[in-house]
Amino acid sequence: MKGFLLFLLLILRTGVCTLQTKKVRKDEVVALKCGEKGKGSDKILWKNETSQMYLHNMSPAEQEQRNLVLDGHFLVILWASVNHQGNYSCGLSNFSSRSWFKLTVFEGNTGEHPRTCHEEEHCKLTCPPMSVPPNMSSTDPTWEKPDGKREQLPEIHFQSVKMEDGGVYTCFRSYPYYGQMYNRTCRVKLVVKPKEQKKYAKITEPREKEVFYVDIGSPKVIHCKAAVDLKFDDLFWLSNQSFVETNGSHPVFYNTTWENGDKMTASLVFKRVSENDLTKTYTCKLQSAGQDSSSVNITLSLKARPSYVSLAICSVCVVLAVVVSAVVYAKFKVDVTLFMRDTVGCHRRASDGKSYDIFLMSYKSETEVGINSHDRKMLESVLEDRFGYSLCLFDRDVLPGESIAEAVLDCVERSRTVVLVPTSPDPSLESGLLSALHAAYVERQTRLVFITTERTGALSTGSIPEALQLLSEAGDHVTWKGRGSEMPSSAFWKHLRYHLPAPHHPPKSKISLKTISL
Ligand SMILES: *[C@@H]1O[C@H](CO)[C@@H](O)[C@H](O)[C@H]1NC(C)=O
Ligand SMILES: *[C@@H]1O[C@H](CO)[C@@H](O)[C@H](O)[C@H]1NC(C)=O
Ligand SMILES: *[C@@H]1O[C@H](CO)[C@@H](O)[C@H](O)[C@H]1NC(C)=O
Ligand SMILES: *[C@@H]1O[C@H](CO)[C@@H](O)[C@H](O)[C@H]1NC(C)=O
Ligand SMILES: *[C@@H]1O[C@H](CO)[C@@H](O)[C@H](O)[C@H]1NC(C)=O
Ligand SMILES: *[C@@H]1O[C@H](CO)[C@@H](O)[C@H](O)[C@H]1NC(C)=O
Ligand SMILES: *[C@@H]1O[C@H](CO)[C@@H](O)[C@H](O)[C@H]1NC(C)=O
Ligand SMILES: *[C@@H]1O[C@H](CO)[C@@H](O)[C@H](O)[C@H]1NC(C)=O
Ligand SMILES: *[C@@H]1O[C@H](CO)[C@@H](O)[C@H](O)[C@H]1NC(C)=O
């Protein structure tokens, strides 16, 4: 127990845990070299850990009998047998530190050391000699080639190795001891790889990390182009590291085309780009025989554009603005027009050869109560004095002696607008005159304004002659609402003025004109 603890202590103190593993074929030679360095006279101690026996105590005869050689740092087993398998240790005389060995003895082959060379390249096979006592050193080894031929060579040298040179090479080394040759074999397996292809194949498009801009729901095709070496090369697409389908019935797939035999295109097709597609990394990969594959990563990104929300808001704003303007104009068009005419001065100034702005003409319908003569006089005076229109009045401006029809037509011709006033006692218009009036309206494009009374509203069919009905349909209508319409600021006046053209002369000069005509 005390000894064991001391042993344990020694192990811990010196930190010995180096264990060399030695493999040897049955009937072959193996040498163990103790790494401990003593001072000249120090003797190396060897211990068989399996039998717990010290080997250095053996007599030379005993050593010979057991096929062992103890020489300096070496323990040589000349003929290894399965019995020799086990653990051995060595160290300086007081065993202050030790080296450990584990010996394994194989009945058959010990296995092969692999050696890989590339076709048409320089290649060397070696079989390094084992460390042995100086007077046991080995001569050049004998090599047995895969074809069975034997040759004594320090090493096998290929200036330019060929594929057919591959195979298992066996190296035999002999270690002499007292005239006997003790052998050791070592097997090397040569693997010849096909020669390196010249770096020729490469991806030319797209660039690494390129971003492609897309719209959700739209189709997109991305071409990956490569210069390739015909037979062995393959160009394909990966999405998030997994293969993209080549079956065209999938939403995302790719197909490949060849051009001139040395250019290849793999087209990645998105039938409809989805949100999910934007999260993936797409890799175009070129796999070429005899060289490392190359690849390019790309991503998809949404096109930069105003968002749909702001676009929608803008559209709504524009539509609202248009609607509001239309409503405001429709509601206030009369006021707007009159305001523009009165203040900004949007008058029609071009001379059209007419002497009057308005011809006030009476008409009578059977059911029409009409405007009384007082109101009619008021109408005339407001139009002339207040708003400055020049009027052609039947009873004032038509020269006596003319026929009524001629006089009326003359007035119509010389006026820009005909205002038809329902008046009961006035000379009623014959339907022939009305037809002539209609013709004038159509040919000369004289404006027509109908003043109607509240009671009739729109001139209803049957209540007026047919010719008048035609005129009524062609002209504008303003409703006279009795007392409420008398004030020049009333709706009646606004509407009437709206339908009339702007007066051709300023209001002041009108008075003098009227004076002259009087
Ligand atoms: C070590 O001991 C084992 C068991 O006694 C024996 O078989 C073996 O031959 C010994 N090794 C040497 C080298 O003597
Ligand atoms: C040799 O030592 C190893 C550990 O170092 C041990 O596992 C093995 O059992 C030993 N072998 C013999 C034959 O004593
Ligand atoms: C063992 O011997 C070596 C050299 O002779 C010496 O340096 C060392 O101190 C000794 N160790 C023990 C534990 O006696
Ligand atoms: C080799 O040298 C050792 C001493 O270092 C000696 O004991 C042994 O006999 C020699 N062997 C031969 C074959 O000369
Ligand atoms: C070692 O090989 C040589 C020839 O290669 C042979 O003559 C000799 O007997 C062999 N030695 C042993 C111990 O097998
Ligand atoms: C492609 O996929 C569809 C359904 O996904 C399948 O019916 C069709 O057989 C496939 N075509 C090929 C060539 O694999
Ligand atoms: C690849 O697929 C796209 C989309 O379906 C098609 O337009 C194109 O012709 C296909 N190309 C080949 C070589 O099949
Ligand atoms: C693809 O991989 C990225 C990370 O590399 C991950 O964020 C994304 O969710 C993945 N997309 C899909 C569809 O698996
Ligand atoms: C492409 O992306 C993958 C991960 O998605 C990464 O492992 C790879 O190194 C990238 N390739 C290049 C050439 O950057």
XYZ file of C-alpha atoms and ligand atoms in Angstrom, residues 27-28 78-79 142 150 172-174 180-184, ligand 5:
28
model
C 8.145 -12.975 -36.538
C 9.473 -9.499 -37.288
C 14.183 -9.912 -32.727
C 11.313 -12.298 -33.362
C 13.740 -3.873 -50.932
C 11.179 -6.415 -56.428
C 11.255 -4.894 -46.634
C 14.022 -3.776 -44.328
C 16.561 -6.149 -42.820
C 21.255 -13.137 -38.956
C 18.913 -10.755 -40.838
C 15.876 -9.687 -38.913
C 13.163 -8.332 -41.158
C 10.515 -5.709 -40.938
C 14.620 -11.841 -43.778
O 14.564 -11.807 -45.195
C 15.636 -12.426 -45.853
C 15.454 -12.230 -47.349
O 14.601 -11.241 -47.644
C 15.651 -13.903 -45.439
O 16.745 -14.517 -46.017
C 15.695 -14.025 -43.945
O 15.612 -15.353 -43.548
C 14.606 -13.282 -43.260
N 14.722 -13.314 -41.834
C 13.830 -13.769 -41.004
C 14.168 -13.735 -39.546
O 12.759 -14.180 -41.409
